[in-house]
Amino acid sequence: MPVVRGARPLVVAGEVGLDRDVRWVHSSELPDIATLLRGGELVLTTGSLWSSDEAAQVAFVASLADVEAAGLVVELHRRWSAGLPAGVVRACAAHGLPLVALGREVRFAAIAQAVGERIVDGQLTELRAVERIHTTFTRLSLAEAEVPEILQAAHRIAGLPVVLESDEHHVVAFAADPTGDDAELLADWPEISRLVGAPGPADAAESSDGAEPARPAEHTGLSATVEATTTALTSTAELTATAGSTRWDASVGWLVAPVGAGKRRWGRLVIVTAQPPGDRLVVLAERAAAAVALRRLNDRDRDGLVRRSHHEIMLALAVRPTADALRRCELAGLPLRRRRFVAVALRPTAGADIGDVVAAVVHATRTRRLPALVSQIGPDVHALLSLPATNVPGGANVPGGPHAPGGAVDATVDGLAADVRRRHAVVVAASRPVNEPARLGATLAEARQVLESVGDTSGADPARVVHRLDDVHVRGLIALLGTDPRLAAFVDRELAGLRAHDARWSTDLVGAVRALLAHPTSKASAAASIHLSRPAFYARLEKAEQVIGASLDDPEIRTSLHLALLAHDVAAARPNTAVRPPRPG
């Protein structure tokens, strides 16, 4: 700057420290000025009060080095016109503290003003850049931008690769220079990420994983005002990280900001930078991570609201498809004009989580671009699909196709079910397609009845992707009757005697009859199915005939018992259905 150049500056010692940042300027003749410094200050002095004792001079320089002063500038025109004392020169060289001699008299106030203006200009430039960062990510959040767009914005501002990883250290998405080597950037990412470790809570000390908090040193004066403003602007980033939790790992050159806070944290955003990050990059990392966290939060909350809305609509349709219910269907994105409708019901098995099944169904419908209502109802997942009346995804709906007359409608449902079954263990049932919105309640009921007729696994054909009414036969009739008390009375009447005998004598006559009905043409196979010898099996059948007072060879008796057992099985598989216990003998 001109005011300094006019004073004929000469670097006498400490050249290695000339790249230090100057945070502020102090002019003082006090030999103990170090006690008033906080680091990063450029000290201006004439040295008029310096001691002639070399040890005192060395101690003075050491005190400046201890507080990490940016440098020492001495005007030679007064006491030290013949040259700086050797003790000061040697001490500055030893500590790497820049020592500059000014050959002409100069007003220190002018230097302080010039340096201060440059510092403030830099801070204001930084503040404007931070404001632009906040404006950018606020706009993206309000626009509900997708994660890739958020990462691209961060990459565009930083000019550095930006990577989003899960809590399991897997790369979820990234944005980098298209001309760069993505394979090199992401090589061994999980292994390196685990070594970097998760950011710890805010603290002043180094984290246990060796990564240092990415916060700059504390500022004073006007700089403190600028930093306070910046802190206020960055308050929204607390969705992602509190002060100190964003960290830079010098060993790999990663600036790491957690995505989500506390128990909601699910990943990290990484900006790859070989240089120590400044305020601007730290704010950028935190705001980008906050935008990603907010996007994920919006997705979850919005999907929860959508699921509740779909649940209410489907319950209303099940009662009666009123004009209001149908209007809500269209508002929810389910078109009704010139459409075909099919209901799908899914029951998780083998410990599958129903929330995951709901998410899988939603994902499958979106991937296939199928307008649908999707919700959990009881222990099952229900979906109502709206398909074009003539052009169904997957092919034209022509008679004679698979599962005619549904044709390609059924093929579309089969594809949807296959998508879900690849992820989760589920039994899937579907209704026949209907054309009239007035029959939406009936189609939902049909899918539910088919699902109840096959239960979880007992009545399900493992080779069949989707069960339909044509597949369940008499089970479908039983499911249609549901909890009709007359059906329950019939089951009780037909099986009461056998149950009472089994309860009193610890036998299994019901099991023997069930095996006989399952193998009607071979009593030997029936006996083998329950691991009994033929004589023992025959003895049980004889006892069963005595209990019911009828021959098991009578076709009508067999039909009655078979129907009763099927009704019992369907009722037992039905959610929230009390299965009638055996009567005491």
XYZ file of C-alpha atoms in Angstrom:
585
model
C 0.000 0.000 0.000
C 1.338 3.502 -0.821
C 1.648 4.773 2.748
C 3.923 1.864 3.648
C 5.925 1.933 0.419
C 6.598 5.631 0.986
C 8.319 4.801 4.284
C 10.965 2.663 2.479
C 10.176 -0.667 4.229
C 12.883 -3.314 4.514
C 12.335 -6.851 5.753
C 15.149 -7.454 8.213
C 14.200 -10.878 9.619
C 11.403 -13.448 9.851
C 10.709 -13.716 6.122
C 9.088 -17.123 6.671
C 6.165 -15.454 8.436
C 5.320 -12.882 5.792
C 2.244 -14.831 4.682
C 0.550 -14.432 8.049
C -2.895 -12.852 8.136
C -3.020 -9.405 9.751
C -6.119 -9.133 11.873
C -5.522 -5.639 13.235
C -2.851 -2.952 13.758
C -1.540 -1.667 17.111
C 0.942 1.175 17.580
C 2.660 1.282 20.963
C 5.978 2.038 22.645
C 5.254 -0.154 25.660
C 7.769 -2.955 26.155
C 4.987 -5.157 27.587
C 2.497 -4.567 24.752
C 2.109 -8.346 24.334
C -0.217 -8.474 27.335
C -2.734 -6.382 25.372
C -2.634 -8.451 22.193
C -4.842 -11.392 21.193
C -2.994 -12.666 18.148
C -2.747 -11.590 14.528
C -1.904 -7.955 15.291
C 0.767 -5.986 13.412
C 2.736 -3.965 15.992
C 4.028 -0.507 14.979
C 6.711 1.125 17.152
C 9.732 3.427 17.153
C 11.388 1.295 19.860
C 12.120 4.434 21.852
C 11.413 2.684 25.168
C 13.282 -0.516 24.378
C 15.928 -1.550 26.838
C 19.542 -1.582 25.695
C 19.915 -4.945 27.403
C 19.951 -7.697 24.783
C 18.239 -10.180 27.101
C 15.341 -7.753 27.547
C 15.131 -7.278 23.785
C 15.006 -11.034 23.224
C 12.306 -11.372 25.899
C 10.258 -8.621 24.207
C 10.327 -10.423 20.855
C 9.539 -13.744 22.536
C 6.459 -12.206 24.181
C 5.181 -11.094 20.769
C 5.816 -14.522 19.306
C 4.006 -16.183 22.214
C 0.786 -14.276 21.487
C 1.189 -14.959 17.746
C 1.580 -11.368 16.652
C 1.540 -10.974 12.869
C 4.744 -8.899 12.754
C 6.839 -6.061 14.149
C 7.349 -2.792 12.214
C 9.985 -0.348 13.546
C 10.537 3.230 12.408
C 14.316 3.877 12.364
C 14.186 7.657 12.180
C 14.236 8.168 15.940
C 16.252 6.044 18.412
C 17.509 3.317 16.061
C 18.585 5.394 13.075
C 21.878 3.501 12.902
C 20.124 0.167 12.630
C 18.040 -2.227 14.670
C 19.617 -3.880 17.701
C 21.155 -7.252 16.970
C 19.228 -8.929 19.807
C 15.884 -7.998 18.262
C 16.981 -9.111 14.801
C 18.274 -12.481 16.002
C 15.201 -13.109 18.158
C 12.785 -12.306 15.304
C 14.703 -14.617 12.997
C 14.641 -17.375 15.607
C 10.890 -17.069 16.161
C 9.996 -16.523 12.492
C 8.420 -13.184 13.427
C 8.504 -10.751 10.489
C 10.634 -7.694 11.365
C 10.279 -4.685 9.055
C 12.357 -1.501 9.298
C 10.933 1.785 7.979
C 13.672 4.088 6.654
C 11.532 7.214 6.637
C 9.355 8.858 9.226
C 5.690 8.027 8.772
C 2.466 8.642 10.644
C 1.504 5.358 12.284
C -2.115 6.492 12.262
C -2.002 6.552 8.462
C -0.661 3.005 8.329
C -3.247 1.831 10.868
C -6.000 3.472 8.850
C -4.856 1.965 5.555
C -4.442 -1.522 6.984
C -7.701 -1.265 8.915
C -9.607 -0.224 5.805
C -8.193 -3.165 3.886
C -9.106 -5.552 6.711
C -12.626 -4.172 6.972
C -13.052 -4.279 3.204
C -12.026 -7.921 3.262
C -14.409 -8.684 6.092
C -17.272 -6.904 4.354
C -16.493 -8.840 1.196
C -16.571 -12.018 3.257
C -19.845 -10.972 4.866
C -21.423 -10.258 1.491
C -20.281 -13.668 0.291
C -21.815 -15.266 3.386
C -25.055 -13.373 2.740
C -25.077 -14.697 -0.817
C -24.597 -18.217 0.526
C -27.544 -17.810 2.871
C -29.688 -16.305 0.134
C -28.829 -19.164 -2.199
C -29.667 -21.945 0.227
C -32.726 -20.203 1.638
C -34.064 -19.948 -1.899
C -33.266 -23.608 -2.544
C -35.002 -24.657 0.682
C -38.114 -22.618 -0.086
C -38.195 -24.126 -3.568
C -37.867 -27.616 -2.033
C -34.857 -28.275 -4.228
C -33.725 -31.863 -4.533
C -30.482 -32.984 -2.890
C -28.457 -33.076 -6.151
C -29.392 -29.440 -6.823
C -28.272 -28.458 -3.318
C -24.926 -30.202 -3.767
C -24.434 -28.611 -7.183
C -25.013 -25.164 -5.665
C -22.421 -25.836 -2.951
C -19.941 -27.093 -5.554
C -20.537 -24.063 -7.766
C -19.881 -21.636 -4.895
C -16.882 -23.453 -3.441
C -15.344 -24.679 -6.674
C -14.552 -27.873 -4.763
C -15.979 -31.417 -4.735
C -18.968 -31.851 -2.410
C -20.007 -35.310 -1.223
C -23.049 -36.400 0.804
C -22.585 -39.630 2.728
C -24.853 -41.713 4.937
C -24.208 -42.527 8.572
C -22.884 -45.872 7.320
C -20.216 -43.942 5.356
C -21.731 -44.767 1.966
C -21.793 -42.073 -0.718
C -25.376 -40.935 -1.298
C -24.697 -38.205 -3.863
C -21.899 -35.895 -4.929
C -21.142 -32.873 -7.082
C -17.753 -32.319 -8.671
C -16.049 -30.896 -11.732
C -17.307 -32.918 -14.721
C -13.777 -32.929 -16.109
C -12.384 -34.426 -12.915
C -11.805 -38.050 -12.007
C -14.833 -39.187 -10.000
C -13.312 -42.621 -9.442
C -10.262 -41.056 -7.822
C -12.396 -38.728 -5.709
C -14.557 -41.571 -4.350
C -11.899 -44.289 -4.186
C -11.974 -46.149 -0.837
C -14.466 -43.595 0.460
C -16.072 -45.736 3.223
C -12.691 -46.779 4.608
C -11.333 -43.224 4.636
C -14.577 -41.859 6.064
C -14.466 -44.263 8.998
C -10.944 -43.079 9.785
C -12.032 -39.458 9.751
C -14.762 -40.351 12.256
C -17.921 -38.522 13.236
C -17.770 -34.885 14.365
C -18.009 -34.560 18.109
C -19.872 -31.984 20.217
C -18.807 -28.381 20.335
C -15.668 -27.852 22.329
C -12.461 -25.882 22.240
C -10.143 -28.852 22.296
C -9.227 -31.125 19.441
C -11.668 -33.955 18.814
C -10.682 -37.506 19.632
C -10.474 -38.336 15.940
C -7.815 -35.693 15.348
C -10.010 -33.379 13.301
C -9.986 -29.791 14.492
C -13.030 -27.562 14.845
C -13.338 -25.533 11.664
C -13.859 -22.268 13.512
C -11.419 -19.358 13.073
C -9.796 -17.579 15.982
C -11.917 -15.160 17.969
C -12.107 -11.672 16.469
C -12.048 -8.309 18.215
C -13.006 -4.764 17.356
C -14.861 -4.195 14.106
C -14.033 -7.761 13.119
C -16.055 -8.984 16.091
C -19.046 -6.999 14.856
C -18.743 -8.582 11.441
C -18.433 -12.046 12.982
C -21.451 -11.446 15.221
C -23.503 -10.515 12.170
C -22.282 -13.614 10.382
C -23.195 -15.756 13.397
C -26.719 -14.338 13.373
C -27.042 -15.096 9.695
C -25.837 -18.662 10.193
C -28.319 -19.475 12.948
C -30.425 -21.522 10.544
C -27.475 -23.846 10.091
C -28.113 -25.144 13.614
C -30.459 -27.657 11.999
C -27.228 -29.328 10.974
C -24.512 -28.411 13.388
C -23.889 -26.275 16.429
C -20.743 -24.191 16.692
C -17.681 -26.382 16.696
C -19.228 -29.529 15.231
C -18.112 -28.757 11.678
C -14.552 -29.980 11.420
C -11.658 -30.054 9.018
C -9.403 -33.085 8.877
C -6.035 -31.992 7.525
C -4.845 -35.563 6.957
C -7.351 -36.133 4.143
C -8.406 -32.563 3.382
C -12.063 -32.981 4.356
C -14.308 -30.274 5.752
C -17.061 -32.303 7.416
C -20.480 -30.996 8.497
C -23.078 -33.327 10.051
C -26.476 -33.565 8.359
C -29.235 -33.585 10.960
C -28.861 -32.936 14.664
C -28.839 -35.311 17.621
C -30.906 -38.440 17.114
C -32.005 -37.141 13.719
C -28.489 -37.090 12.340
C -28.220 -39.515 9.443
C -25.128 -38.516 7.472
C -22.430 -35.967 6.714
C -21.654 -33.435 4.022
C -18.010 -33.300 2.995
C -16.227 -30.554 1.065
C -12.868 -31.793 -0.166
C -10.283 -29.031 0.326
C -6.536 -29.286 0.719
C -6.338 -25.815 2.292
C -7.544 -24.932 5.795
C -11.105 -23.592 5.402
C -12.022 -20.007 6.121
C -15.254 -18.622 7.509
C -16.919 -18.619 4.116
C -16.303 -22.296 3.401
C -17.389 -23.322 6.905
C -20.655 -21.413 6.517
C -21.133 -22.917 3.064
C -20.688 -26.455 4.396
C -23.106 -25.879 7.258
C -25.770 -24.172 5.148
C -25.591 -26.870 2.479
C -25.843 -29.566 5.152
C -28.776 -27.719 6.745
C -30.551 -27.505 3.391
C -30.093 -31.249 2.869
C -31.373 -31.957 6.396
C -34.365 -29.677 5.838
C -35.102 -31.352 2.515
C -35.067 -34.748 4.214
C -37.262 -33.417 7.028
C -39.708 -31.968 4.506
C -39.801 -35.254 2.618
C -40.574 -37.191 5.790
C -43.179 -34.761 7.142
C -44.780 -34.243 3.771
C -44.962 -37.978 3.171
C -46.465 -38.447 6.622
C -49.145 -35.881 5.817
C -49.781 -37.534 2.458
C -50.110 -40.958 4.062
C -52.612 -39.624 6.608
C -54.596 -37.963 3.845
C -54.638 -41.173 1.796
C -55.674 -43.143 4.882
C -58.667 -40.867 5.486
C -59.710 -40.990 1.836
C -59.558 -44.781 1.618
C -61.531 -45.183 4.831
C -64.161 -42.817 3.433
C -64.289 -44.765 0.156
C -64.660 -48.028 2.057
C -67.807 -46.688 3.719
C -69.284 -45.096 0.583
C -67.666 -43.315 -2.382
C -69.474 -40.008 -1.853
C -68.979 -37.006 -4.110
C -66.793 -35.420 -1.428
C -64.620 -38.540 -1.135
C -64.206 -38.707 -4.913
C -63.310 -35.012 -5.049
C -60.639 -35.630 -2.411
C -59.275 -38.454 -4.569
C -58.689 -36.071 -7.449
C -57.191 -33.435 -5.157
C -54.836 -36.111 -3.830
C -53.619 -36.827 -7.357
C -55.797 -39.841 -8.201
C -57.464 -39.103 -11.569
C -60.992 -40.504 -11.987
C -62.097 -39.706 -15.544
C -61.689 -42.409 -18.184
C -59.677 -44.576 -15.809
C -59.559 -48.147 -14.563
C -59.087 -48.787 -10.877
C -57.535 -51.676 -9.015
C -56.874 -52.111 -5.304
C -53.805 -53.848 -3.915
C -53.393 -55.116 -0.346
C -50.082 -56.286 1.103
C -49.362 -58.039 4.389
C -45.773 -58.103 5.705
C -44.435 -61.522 6.699
C -41.209 -62.862 8.176
C -40.824 -59.826 10.413
C -40.893 -57.272 7.582
C -41.390 -53.736 8.916
C -44.684 -52.280 7.733
C -43.241 -48.775 7.483
C -40.579 -50.073 5.124
C -43.258 -51.845 3.083
C -45.253 -48.598 2.801
C -42.111 -46.817 1.605
C -41.423 -49.591 -0.908
C -44.949 -49.375 -2.337
C -44.696 -45.578 -2.610
C -41.315 -45.909 -4.309
C -42.632 -48.516 -6.746
C -45.666 -46.433 -7.725
C -43.521 -43.357 -8.266
C -40.936 -45.272 -10.268
C -43.667 -46.702 -12.490
C -45.484 -43.343 -12.597
C -48.704 -44.871 -11.333
C -51.165 -42.452 -9.680
C -52.051 -44.101 -6.380
C -53.340 -43.693 -2.862
C -51.082 -45.593 -0.456
C -51.550 -46.038 3.272
C -51.256 -48.437 6.166
C -54.619 -49.718 7.363
C -54.287 -51.948 10.386
C -51.453 -54.441 9.892
C -51.665 -54.215 6.094
C -50.646 -51.792 3.367
C -53.347 -50.770 0.904
C -52.953 -49.053 -2.449
C -55.587 -47.822 -4.868
C -54.239 -47.466 -8.410
C -55.705 -45.333 -11.206
C -54.730 -46.493 -14.705
C -55.666 -45.184 -18.152
C -58.809 -46.835 -19.478
C -57.179 -47.757 -22.796
C -53.417 -47.379 -22.482
C -52.159 -49.112 -19.373
C -48.452 -48.868 -18.504
C -46.842 -52.047 -19.748
C -49.009 -52.578 -22.810
C -52.456 -52.208 -24.313
C -55.317 -53.568 -22.266
C -56.564 -56.145 -24.737
C -58.868 -59.077 -23.970
C -57.176 -62.415 -23.699
C -54.029 -61.087 -22.036
C -52.709 -62.306 -18.714
C -55.491 -62.713 -16.167
C -58.159 -61.646 -18.682
C -60.278 -59.545 -18.588
C -57.820 -57.402 -16.632
C -55.137 -57.934 -19.232
C -52.312 -55.455 -18.915
C -53.904 -53.980 -15.787
C -53.107 -57.206 -13.983
C -49.662 -57.288 -15.582
C -49.004 -53.808 -14.210
C -50.094 -54.885 -10.738
C -47.890 -57.985 -10.985
C -44.908 -55.772 -11.845
C -45.631 -53.467 -8.928
C -45.920 -56.428 -6.559
C -42.676 -57.904 -7.866
C -40.893 -54.606 -7.181
C -42.015 -54.700 -3.549
C -41.377 -58.422 -3.077
C -37.781 -57.960 -4.198
C -37.279 -55.781 -1.131
C -39.599 -57.260 1.485
C -41.390 -60.477 2.377
C -45.062 -59.777 1.725
C -48.243 -61.538 0.646
C -49.972 -59.520 -2.074
C -53.651 -59.530 -3.033
C -55.411 -57.511 -5.712
C -58.954 -56.824 -6.773
C -60.364 -57.139 -10.243
C -60.170 -53.866 -12.203
C -63.266 -51.664 -12.254
C -64.185 -48.708 -14.431
C -66.603 -46.723 -12.265
C -65.448 -44.504 -9.381
C -68.644 -45.509 -7.575
C -67.166 -49.009 -7.158
C -63.945 -47.890 -5.475
C -65.209 -48.991 -2.073
C -66.059 -52.432 -3.434
C -62.673 -52.856 -5.096
C -60.874 -51.927 -1.871
C -63.029 -54.443 0.002
C -62.300 -57.173 -2.549
C -58.536 -56.786 -2.220
C -58.860 -56.883 1.559
C -61.058 -59.992 1.432
C -58.652 -61.829 -0.859
C -55.764 -60.953 1.450
C -57.691 -62.169 4.485
C -58.568 -65.397 2.714
C -54.902 -66.267 2.131
C -53.774 -64.823 5.455
C -50.057 -64.353 5.967
C -48.672 -67.641 4.654
C -51.062 -70.496 5.434
C -53.328 -69.975 2.453
C -50.828 -68.237 0.210
C -49.302 -69.842 -2.841
C -45.571 -68.988 -2.583
C -45.186 -69.251 -6.355
C -47.932 -66.687 -6.988
C -46.854 -63.039 -7.029
C -50.386 -61.664 -6.620
C -53.476 -63.456 -5.286
C -56.845 -62.581 -6.811
C -60.429 -63.609 -6.183
C -60.238 -66.346 -8.821
C -57.317 -67.890 -6.927
C -58.913 -68.259 -3.501
C -62.166 -70.127 -4.335
C -64.027 -71.141 -1.176
C -61.582 -69.173 0.984
C -62.761 -66.095 -0.874
C -66.370 -66.855 0.041
C -65.393 -67.320 3.666
C -63.458 -64.043 3.663
C -66.477 -62.330 2.116
C -68.646 -63.548 4.996
C -66.042 -62.084 7.329
C -67.085 -62.081 10.977
C -70.679 -63.090 10.325
C -71.828 -64.703 13.605
C -73.635 -67.432 11.673
C -70.314 -68.546 10.186
C -68.709 -68.524 13.633
C -71.614 -70.602 14.975
C -71.187 -73.101 12.138
C -67.449 -73.479 12.873
C -68.160 -73.937 16.551
C -70.891 -76.502 15.915
C -68.805 -78.600 13.498
C -65.577 -78.648 15.514
C -66.832 -78.413 19.110
C -66.816 -82.146 19.816
C -63.341 -82.739 18.409
C -61.938 -79.723 20.230
C -63.465 -80.768 23.533
C -62.026 -84.275 23.239
C -58.570 -82.917 22.366
C -58.680 -80.515 25.306
C -59.734 -83.203 27.790
C -57.520 -86.085 26.661
C -54.583 -84.169 25.107
C -55.169 -85.792 21.739
C -55.110 -84.237 18.283
C -58.229 -85.464 16.546
C -58.586 -82.101 14.774
C -55.092 -82.533 13.328
C -55.906 -86.045 12.117
C -59.099 -84.861 10.412
C -57.216 -81.938 8.858
C -54.581 -84.325 7.459
C -57.283 -86.591 6.010
C -58.975 -83.661 4.275
C -55.639 -82.428 2.913
C -54.912 -85.883 1.415
C -58.376 -87.169 0.480
C -57.126 -89.921 -1.846
C -54.429 -91.461 0.353
C -54.694 -92.161 4.056
C -51.073 -93.330 3.988
C -49.959 -89.884 2.788
C -52.213 -88.256 5.364
C -50.632 -90.317 8.156
C -47.131 -89.521 6.937
C -47.904 -85.787 6.830
C -48.402 -85.735 10.615
C -45.707 -88.329 11.304
C -47.991 -91.135 12.458
C -47.986 -94.793 11.602
C -51.003 -95.944 9.641
C -52.452 -97.982 12.556
C -52.167 -94.981 14.894
C -53.696 -92.713 12.271
C -56.584 -95.113 11.640
C -57.205 -95.284 15.373
C -57.495 -91.508 15.576
C -59.878 -91.382 12.642
C -62.021 -94.058 14.280
C -62.090 -92.053 17.519
C -62.985 -88.890 15.552
C -65.920 -90.695 13.924
C -67.143 -91.781 17.357
C -66.923 -88.194 18.648
C -68.802 -86.571 15.744
C -71.199 -89.490 15.351
C -70.708 -89.724 11.597
C -68.510 -91.445 9.043
C -65.548 -89.534 7.661
C -66.137 -91.291 4.342
C -69.393 -89.353 3.937
C -68.723 -86.605 1.320
C -71.078 -84.163 3.016
C -69.415 -84.680 6.400
C -66.033 -84.136 4.820
C -67.260 -80.962 3.112
C -68.703 -79.599 6.357
C -65.527 -80.300 8.319
C -63.323 -78.902 5.555
C -65.380 -75.709 5.387
C -65.258 -75.329 9.175
C -61.475 -75.753 9.254
C -60.983 -73.268 6.412
C -63.227 -70.746 8.157
C -61.241 -71.222 11.349
C -57.947 -70.671 9.511
C -59.190 -67.536 7.767
C -60.488 -66.126 11.056
C -57.220 -66.952 12.812
C -55.230 -65.106 10.133
C -57.525 -62.084 10.187
C -55.988 -59.175 12.139
C -57.623 -58.288 15.449
C -59.883 -61.317 15.226
C -60.412 -63.323 18.363
C -60.030 -66.993 17.574
C -62.516 -69.036 19.532
C -60.625 -71.134 22.102
C -61.378 -74.821 22.557
C -64.269 -75.499 24.862
C -63.381 -77.192 28.099
C -64.408 -80.819 28.161
